[in-house]
CSV table of C-alpha atoms and ligand atoms in Angstrom, one decimal:
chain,number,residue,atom,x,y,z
A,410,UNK,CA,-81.8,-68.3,-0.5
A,411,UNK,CA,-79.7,-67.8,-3.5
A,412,UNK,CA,-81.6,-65.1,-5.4
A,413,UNK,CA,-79.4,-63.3,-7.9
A,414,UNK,CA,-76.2,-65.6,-7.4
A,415,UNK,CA,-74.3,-67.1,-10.1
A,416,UNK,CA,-73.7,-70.6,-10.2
A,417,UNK,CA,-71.8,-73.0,-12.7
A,418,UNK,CA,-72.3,-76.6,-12.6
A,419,UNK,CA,-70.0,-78.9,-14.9
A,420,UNK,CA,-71.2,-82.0,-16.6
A,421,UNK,CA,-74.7,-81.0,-15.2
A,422,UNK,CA,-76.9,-81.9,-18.7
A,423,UNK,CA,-78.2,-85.1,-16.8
A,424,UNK,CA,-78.0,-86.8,-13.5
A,425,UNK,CA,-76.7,-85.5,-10.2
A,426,UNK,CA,-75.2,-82.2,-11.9
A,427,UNK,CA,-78.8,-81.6,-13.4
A,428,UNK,CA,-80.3,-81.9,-10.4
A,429,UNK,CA,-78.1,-79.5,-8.7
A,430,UNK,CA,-78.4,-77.2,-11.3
A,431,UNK,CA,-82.3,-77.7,-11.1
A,432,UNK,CA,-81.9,-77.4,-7.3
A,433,UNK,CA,-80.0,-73.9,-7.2
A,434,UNK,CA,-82.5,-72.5,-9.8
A,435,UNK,CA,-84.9,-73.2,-7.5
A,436,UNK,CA,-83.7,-71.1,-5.1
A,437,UNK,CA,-82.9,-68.2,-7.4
A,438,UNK,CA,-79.5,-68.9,-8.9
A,439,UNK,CA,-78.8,-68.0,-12.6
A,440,UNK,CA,-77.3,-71.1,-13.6
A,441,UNK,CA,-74.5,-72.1,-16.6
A,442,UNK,CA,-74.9,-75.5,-17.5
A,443,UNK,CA,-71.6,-77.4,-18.9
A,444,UNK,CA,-71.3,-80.8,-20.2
A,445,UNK,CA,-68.9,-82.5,-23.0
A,446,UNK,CA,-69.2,-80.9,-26.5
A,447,UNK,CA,-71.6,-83.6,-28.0
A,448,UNK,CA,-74.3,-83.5,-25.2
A,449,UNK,CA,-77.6,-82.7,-26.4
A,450,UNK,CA,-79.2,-83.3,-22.9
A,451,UNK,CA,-77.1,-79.6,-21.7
A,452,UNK,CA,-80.1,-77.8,-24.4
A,453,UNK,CA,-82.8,-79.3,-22.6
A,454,UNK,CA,-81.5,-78.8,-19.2
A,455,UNK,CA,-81.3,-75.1,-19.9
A,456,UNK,CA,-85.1,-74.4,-21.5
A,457,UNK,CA,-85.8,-76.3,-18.4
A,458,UNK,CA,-84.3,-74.1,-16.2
A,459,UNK,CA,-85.3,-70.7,-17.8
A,460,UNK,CA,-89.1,-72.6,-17.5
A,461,UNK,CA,-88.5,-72.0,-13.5
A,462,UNK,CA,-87.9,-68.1,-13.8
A,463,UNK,CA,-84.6,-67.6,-13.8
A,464,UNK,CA,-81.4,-67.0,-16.9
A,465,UNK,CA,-79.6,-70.2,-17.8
A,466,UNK,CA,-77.1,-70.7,-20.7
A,467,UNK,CA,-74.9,-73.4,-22.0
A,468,UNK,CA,-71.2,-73.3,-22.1
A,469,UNK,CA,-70.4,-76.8,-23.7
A,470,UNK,CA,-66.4,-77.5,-23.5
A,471,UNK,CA,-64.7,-80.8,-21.7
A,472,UNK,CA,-63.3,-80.1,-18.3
A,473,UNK,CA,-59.9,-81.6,-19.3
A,474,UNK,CA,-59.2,-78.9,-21.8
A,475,UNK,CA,-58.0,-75.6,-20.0
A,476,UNK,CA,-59.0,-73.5,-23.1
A,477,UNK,CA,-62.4,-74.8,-22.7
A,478,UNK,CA,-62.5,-74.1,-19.0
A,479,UNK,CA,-61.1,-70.6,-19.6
A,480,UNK,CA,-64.1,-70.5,-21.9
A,481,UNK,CA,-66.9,-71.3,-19.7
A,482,UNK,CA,-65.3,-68.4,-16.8
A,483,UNK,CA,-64.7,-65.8,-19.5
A,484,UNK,CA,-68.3,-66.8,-21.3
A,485,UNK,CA,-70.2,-67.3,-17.6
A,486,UNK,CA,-68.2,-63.6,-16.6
A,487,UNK,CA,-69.0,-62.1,-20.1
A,488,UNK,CA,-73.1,-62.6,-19.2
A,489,UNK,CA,-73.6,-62.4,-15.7
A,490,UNK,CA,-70.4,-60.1,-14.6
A,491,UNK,CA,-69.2,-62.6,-11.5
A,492,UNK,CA,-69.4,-65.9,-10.4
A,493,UNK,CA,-70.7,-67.0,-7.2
A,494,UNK,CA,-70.8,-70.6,-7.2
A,495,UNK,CA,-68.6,-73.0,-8.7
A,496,UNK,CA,-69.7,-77.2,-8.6
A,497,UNK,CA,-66.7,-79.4,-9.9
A,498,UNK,CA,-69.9,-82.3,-10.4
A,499,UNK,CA,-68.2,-84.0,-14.0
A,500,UNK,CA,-66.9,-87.0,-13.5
A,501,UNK,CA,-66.9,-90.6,-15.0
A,502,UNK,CA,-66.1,-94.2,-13.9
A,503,UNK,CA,-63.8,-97.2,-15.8
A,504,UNK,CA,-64.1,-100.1,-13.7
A,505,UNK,CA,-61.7,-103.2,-13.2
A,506,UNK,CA,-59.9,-104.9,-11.2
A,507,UNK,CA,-56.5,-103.4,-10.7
A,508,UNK,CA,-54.1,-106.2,-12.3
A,509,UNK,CA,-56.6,-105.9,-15.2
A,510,UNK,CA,-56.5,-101.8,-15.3
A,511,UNK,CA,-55.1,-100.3,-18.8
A,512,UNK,CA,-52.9,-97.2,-18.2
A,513,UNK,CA,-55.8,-95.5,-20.5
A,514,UNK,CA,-58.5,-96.5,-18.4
A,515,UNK,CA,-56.1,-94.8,-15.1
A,516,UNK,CA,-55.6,-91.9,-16.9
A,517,UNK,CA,-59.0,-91.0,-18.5
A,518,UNK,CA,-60.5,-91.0,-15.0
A,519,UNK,CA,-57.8,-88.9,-13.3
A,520,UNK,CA,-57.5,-86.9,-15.9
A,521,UNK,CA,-61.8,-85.8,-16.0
A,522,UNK,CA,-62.2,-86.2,-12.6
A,523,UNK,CA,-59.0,-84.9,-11.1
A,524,UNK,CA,-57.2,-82.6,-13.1
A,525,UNK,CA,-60.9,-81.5,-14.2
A,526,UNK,CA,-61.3,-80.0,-11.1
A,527,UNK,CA,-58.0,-79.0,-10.5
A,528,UNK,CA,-58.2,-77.0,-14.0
A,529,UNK,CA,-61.9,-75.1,-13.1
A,530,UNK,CA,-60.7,-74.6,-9.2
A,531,UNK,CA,-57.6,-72.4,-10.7
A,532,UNK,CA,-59.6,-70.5,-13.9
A,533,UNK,CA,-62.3,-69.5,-11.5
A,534,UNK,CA,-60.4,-68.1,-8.3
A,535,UNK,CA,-59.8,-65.3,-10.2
A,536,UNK,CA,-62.5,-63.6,-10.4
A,537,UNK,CA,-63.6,-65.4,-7.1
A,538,UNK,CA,-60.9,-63.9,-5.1
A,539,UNK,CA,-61.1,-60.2,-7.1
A,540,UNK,CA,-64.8,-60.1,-5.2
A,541,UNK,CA,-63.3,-61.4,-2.2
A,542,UNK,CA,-66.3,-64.2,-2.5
A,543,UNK,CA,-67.4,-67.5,-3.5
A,544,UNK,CA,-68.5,-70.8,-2.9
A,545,UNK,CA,-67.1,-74.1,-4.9
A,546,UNK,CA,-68.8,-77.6,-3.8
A,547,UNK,CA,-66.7,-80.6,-5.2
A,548,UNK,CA,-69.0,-83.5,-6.0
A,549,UNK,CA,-66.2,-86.6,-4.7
A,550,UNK,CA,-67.8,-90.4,-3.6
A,551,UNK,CA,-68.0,-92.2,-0.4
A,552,UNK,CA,-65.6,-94.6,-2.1
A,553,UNK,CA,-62.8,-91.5,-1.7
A,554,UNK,CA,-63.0,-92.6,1.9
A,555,UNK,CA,-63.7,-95.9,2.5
A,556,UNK,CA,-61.4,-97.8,-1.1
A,557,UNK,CA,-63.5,-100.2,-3.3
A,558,UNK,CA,-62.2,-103.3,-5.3
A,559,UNK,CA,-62.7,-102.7,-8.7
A,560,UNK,CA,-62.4,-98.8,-8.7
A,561,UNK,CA,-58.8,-98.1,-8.3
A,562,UNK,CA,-58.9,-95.3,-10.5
A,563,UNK,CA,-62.1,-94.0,-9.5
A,564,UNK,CA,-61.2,-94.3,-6.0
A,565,UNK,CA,-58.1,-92.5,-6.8
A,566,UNK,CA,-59.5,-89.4,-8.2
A,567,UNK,CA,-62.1,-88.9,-5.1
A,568,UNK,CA,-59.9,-89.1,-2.6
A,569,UNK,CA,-57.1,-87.0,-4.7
A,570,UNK,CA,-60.2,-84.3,-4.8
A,571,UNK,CA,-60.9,-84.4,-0.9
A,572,UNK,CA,-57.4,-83.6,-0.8
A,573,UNK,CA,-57.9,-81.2,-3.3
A,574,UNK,CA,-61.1,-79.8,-1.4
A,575,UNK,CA,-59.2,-79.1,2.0
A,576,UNK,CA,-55.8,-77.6,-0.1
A,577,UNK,CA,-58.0,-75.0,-1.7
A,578,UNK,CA,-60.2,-74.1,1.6
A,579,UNK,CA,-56.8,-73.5,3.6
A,580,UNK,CA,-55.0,-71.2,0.3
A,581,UNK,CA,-58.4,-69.1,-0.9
A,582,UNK,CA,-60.0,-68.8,2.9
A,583,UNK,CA,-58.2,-65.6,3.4
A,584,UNK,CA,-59.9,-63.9,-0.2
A,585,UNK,CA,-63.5,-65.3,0.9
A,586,UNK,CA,-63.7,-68.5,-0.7
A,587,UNK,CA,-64.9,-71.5,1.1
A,588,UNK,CA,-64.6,-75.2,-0.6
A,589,UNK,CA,-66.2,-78.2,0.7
A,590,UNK,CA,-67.0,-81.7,-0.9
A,591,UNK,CA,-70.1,-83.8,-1.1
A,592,UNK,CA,-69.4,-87.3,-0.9
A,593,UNK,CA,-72.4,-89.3,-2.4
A,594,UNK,CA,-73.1,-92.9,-2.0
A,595,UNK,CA,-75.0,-95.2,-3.9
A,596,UNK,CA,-77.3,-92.7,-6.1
A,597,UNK,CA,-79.6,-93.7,-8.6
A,598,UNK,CA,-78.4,-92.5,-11.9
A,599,UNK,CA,-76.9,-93.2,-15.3
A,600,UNK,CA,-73.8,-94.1,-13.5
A,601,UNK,CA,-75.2,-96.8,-10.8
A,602,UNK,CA,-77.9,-98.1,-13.3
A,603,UNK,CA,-75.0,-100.3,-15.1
A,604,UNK,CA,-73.9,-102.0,-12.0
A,605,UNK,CA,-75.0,-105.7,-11.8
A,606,UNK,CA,-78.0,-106.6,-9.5
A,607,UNK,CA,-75.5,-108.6,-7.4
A,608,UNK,CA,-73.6,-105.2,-6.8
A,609,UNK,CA,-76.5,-103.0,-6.0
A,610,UNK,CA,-78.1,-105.8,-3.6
A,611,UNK,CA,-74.8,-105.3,-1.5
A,612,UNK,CA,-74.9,-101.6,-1.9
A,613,UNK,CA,-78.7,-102.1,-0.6
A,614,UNK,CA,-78.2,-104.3,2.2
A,615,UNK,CA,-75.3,-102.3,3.8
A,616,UNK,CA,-77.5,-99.1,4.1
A,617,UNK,CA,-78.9,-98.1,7.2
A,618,UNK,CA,-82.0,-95.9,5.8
A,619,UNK,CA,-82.7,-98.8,3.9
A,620,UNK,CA,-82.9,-97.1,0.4
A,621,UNK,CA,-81.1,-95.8,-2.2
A,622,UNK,CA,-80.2,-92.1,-2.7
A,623,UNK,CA,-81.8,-89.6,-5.3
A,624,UNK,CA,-79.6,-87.2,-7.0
A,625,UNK,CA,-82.2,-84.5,-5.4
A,626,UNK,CA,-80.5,-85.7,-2.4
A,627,UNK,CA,-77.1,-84.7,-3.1
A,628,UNK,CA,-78.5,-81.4,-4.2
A,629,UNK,CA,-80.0,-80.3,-1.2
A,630,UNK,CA,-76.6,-80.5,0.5
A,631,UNK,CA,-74.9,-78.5,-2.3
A,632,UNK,CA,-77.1,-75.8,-1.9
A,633,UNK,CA,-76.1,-76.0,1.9
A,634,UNK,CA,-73.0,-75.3,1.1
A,635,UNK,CA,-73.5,-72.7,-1.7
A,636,UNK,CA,-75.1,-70.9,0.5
A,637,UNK,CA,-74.4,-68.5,2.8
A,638,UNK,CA,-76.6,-71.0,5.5
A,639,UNK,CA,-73.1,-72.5,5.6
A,640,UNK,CA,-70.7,-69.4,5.5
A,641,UNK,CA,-68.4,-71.4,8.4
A,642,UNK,CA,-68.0,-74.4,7.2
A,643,UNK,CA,-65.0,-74.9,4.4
A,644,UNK,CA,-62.8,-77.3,3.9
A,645,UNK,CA,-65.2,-79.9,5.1
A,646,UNK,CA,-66.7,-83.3,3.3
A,647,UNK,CA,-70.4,-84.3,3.8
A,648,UNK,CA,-71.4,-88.2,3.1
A,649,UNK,CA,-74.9,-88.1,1.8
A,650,UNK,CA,-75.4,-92.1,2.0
A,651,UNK,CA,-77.8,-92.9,4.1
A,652,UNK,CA,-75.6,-93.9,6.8
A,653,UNK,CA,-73.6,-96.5,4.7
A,654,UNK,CA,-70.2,-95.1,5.9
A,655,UNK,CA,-70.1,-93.8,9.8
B,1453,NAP,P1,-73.7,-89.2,-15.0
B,1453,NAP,O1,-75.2,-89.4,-15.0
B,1453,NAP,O2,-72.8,-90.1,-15.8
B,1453,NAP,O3,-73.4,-87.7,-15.2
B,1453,NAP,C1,-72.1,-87.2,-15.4
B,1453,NAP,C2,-72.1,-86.0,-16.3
B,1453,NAP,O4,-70.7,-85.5,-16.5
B,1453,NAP,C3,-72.7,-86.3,-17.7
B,1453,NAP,O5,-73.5,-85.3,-18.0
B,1453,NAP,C4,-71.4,-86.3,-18.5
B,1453,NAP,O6,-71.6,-86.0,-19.9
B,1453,NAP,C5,-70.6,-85.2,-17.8
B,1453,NAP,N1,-69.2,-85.4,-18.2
B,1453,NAP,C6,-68.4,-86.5,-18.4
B,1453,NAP,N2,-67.2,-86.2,-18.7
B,1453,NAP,C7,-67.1,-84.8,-18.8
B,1453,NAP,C8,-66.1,-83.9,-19.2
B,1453,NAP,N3,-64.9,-84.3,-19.5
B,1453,NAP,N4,-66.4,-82.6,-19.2
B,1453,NAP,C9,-67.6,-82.1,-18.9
B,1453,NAP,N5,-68.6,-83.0,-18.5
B,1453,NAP,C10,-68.4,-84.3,-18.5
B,1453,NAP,O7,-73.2,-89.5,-13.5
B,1453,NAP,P2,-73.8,-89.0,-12.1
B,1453,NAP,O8,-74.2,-90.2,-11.3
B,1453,NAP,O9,-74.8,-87.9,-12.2
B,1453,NAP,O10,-72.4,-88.5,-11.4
B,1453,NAP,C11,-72.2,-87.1,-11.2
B,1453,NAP,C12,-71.0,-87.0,-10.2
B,1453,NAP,O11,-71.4,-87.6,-9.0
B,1453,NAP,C13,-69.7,-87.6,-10.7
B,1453,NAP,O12,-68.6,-86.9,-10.3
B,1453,NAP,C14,-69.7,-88.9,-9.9
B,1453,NAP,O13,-68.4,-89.5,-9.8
B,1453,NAP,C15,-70.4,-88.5,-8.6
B,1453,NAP,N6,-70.9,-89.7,-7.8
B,1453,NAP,C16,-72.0,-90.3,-8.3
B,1453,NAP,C17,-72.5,-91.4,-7.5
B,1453,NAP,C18,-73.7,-92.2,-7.9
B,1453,NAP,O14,-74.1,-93.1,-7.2
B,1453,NAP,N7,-74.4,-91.9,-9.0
B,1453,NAP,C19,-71.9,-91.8,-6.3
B,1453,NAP,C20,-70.8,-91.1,-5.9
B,1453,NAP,C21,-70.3,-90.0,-6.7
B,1453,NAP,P3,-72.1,-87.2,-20.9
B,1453,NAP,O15,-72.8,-88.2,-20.2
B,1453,NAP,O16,-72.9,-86.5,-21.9
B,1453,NAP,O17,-70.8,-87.8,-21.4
């Protein structure tokens, strides 16, 4: 389905970015892994990769920095020549309530998981809309929709990148680049496994499938929309949640 295609995932050396990353290897993607300078999981995530058949190289760099994002395009463009998928998957959470919130806490979420996004979306239209193609898959959160106490500047960032997701369908659709988000909802992973049992129980009861999610869930939809199984649909946002939000 995706054999030969290009595909850069950020913040993909564990968790649901690793699984996507697996995911569209699977398929036949060349994949560039990207995570924040210190990670040591991004190495193993690539022999994994090359392991399935297909090239894989790391481009560490933190998605905040536009010199590092100029790095992994001109790095990804330097090996492979073009870039056909683009997954804006990095993203972190500081809870608290919102009285209790430091300006720090606000600003270190927006800044990864907003302007993160914001920064690769603009460094990789380039050579997206020079060969008229591409796909880019924003990885928001259920909470983007429905608000959640305690996540005020989570909740911030994933609805500000919805709204980032249906801007850039409607300004690149005309060059041949679709965007559409993936809003997961509660996914087992490094990021759900610190909330307290009290928390997930809630999450569990309010979930119509009656289980939690796998990040190989939230995969299989990216690769939807990577692909060309889904070449009219942009601008969209898919809840993968089990039916928790309807
Ligand atoms: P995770 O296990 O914490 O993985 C996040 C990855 O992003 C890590 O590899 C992390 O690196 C990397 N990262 C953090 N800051 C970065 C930066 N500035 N630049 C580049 N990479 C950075 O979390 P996850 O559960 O897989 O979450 C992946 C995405 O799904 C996030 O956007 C999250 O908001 C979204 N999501 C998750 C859930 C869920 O239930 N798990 C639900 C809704 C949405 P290090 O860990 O090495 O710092």
């Amino acid at each position: 389905m995706l054999k030969g295609k290009v595909a850069i995932i950020t913040g993909s050396g564990r968790g649901i970015g690793k699984a996507i990353a697996m995911k569209l290897a699977s398929y036949g993607a060349n994949i560039v892994i990207n995570d924040i300078p210190s990670s040591t999981d991004a190495d193993v995530t690539c022999e994994e990769i090359k392991a399935m058949g297909v090239d894989s190289i790391v481009v560490k760099g933190d998605v905040r920095n536009k010199e590092d994002v100029e790095k992994l395009i001109s790095e990804t463009m330097d090996k492979f020549g073009k870039i056909d998928i683009f997954v804006n998957n990095a993203g972190i959470t500081r809870d608290g309530l919102m009285i209790r919130m430091s300006e720090d806490d606000w600003d270190l979420v927006m800044d990864i998981n907003l302007k993160g996004a914001f920064n690769c979306i603009k460094a990789v239209a380039r050579p997206m809309m020079k060969q008229r193609s591409g796909a880019i898959v924003n990885i928001a959160s259920i909470v983007g929709v429905m608000g959640n106490a305690g996540q005020a500047n989570y909740v911030a960032s994933k609805a500000g990148l919805i709204g980032l997701t249906k801007t850039t369908a409607k300004e690149f659709a005309s060059r041949g680049i679709r965007c559409n988000a993936v809003a997961p909802g509660f996914i087992r992973s490094a990021m759900t496994d610190v909330l307290s049992d009290d928390v997930k129980q809630k999450y569990f009861d309010a979930i119509p499938l009656g289980k939690f999610g796998e990040t190989e869930n939230i995969a299989d939809v990216v690769a939807f929309l990577a692909s060309d199984m889904s070449k009219y649909v942009t601008g969209q946002v898919i809840n993968v949640d089990g039916g928790l939000v309807m």
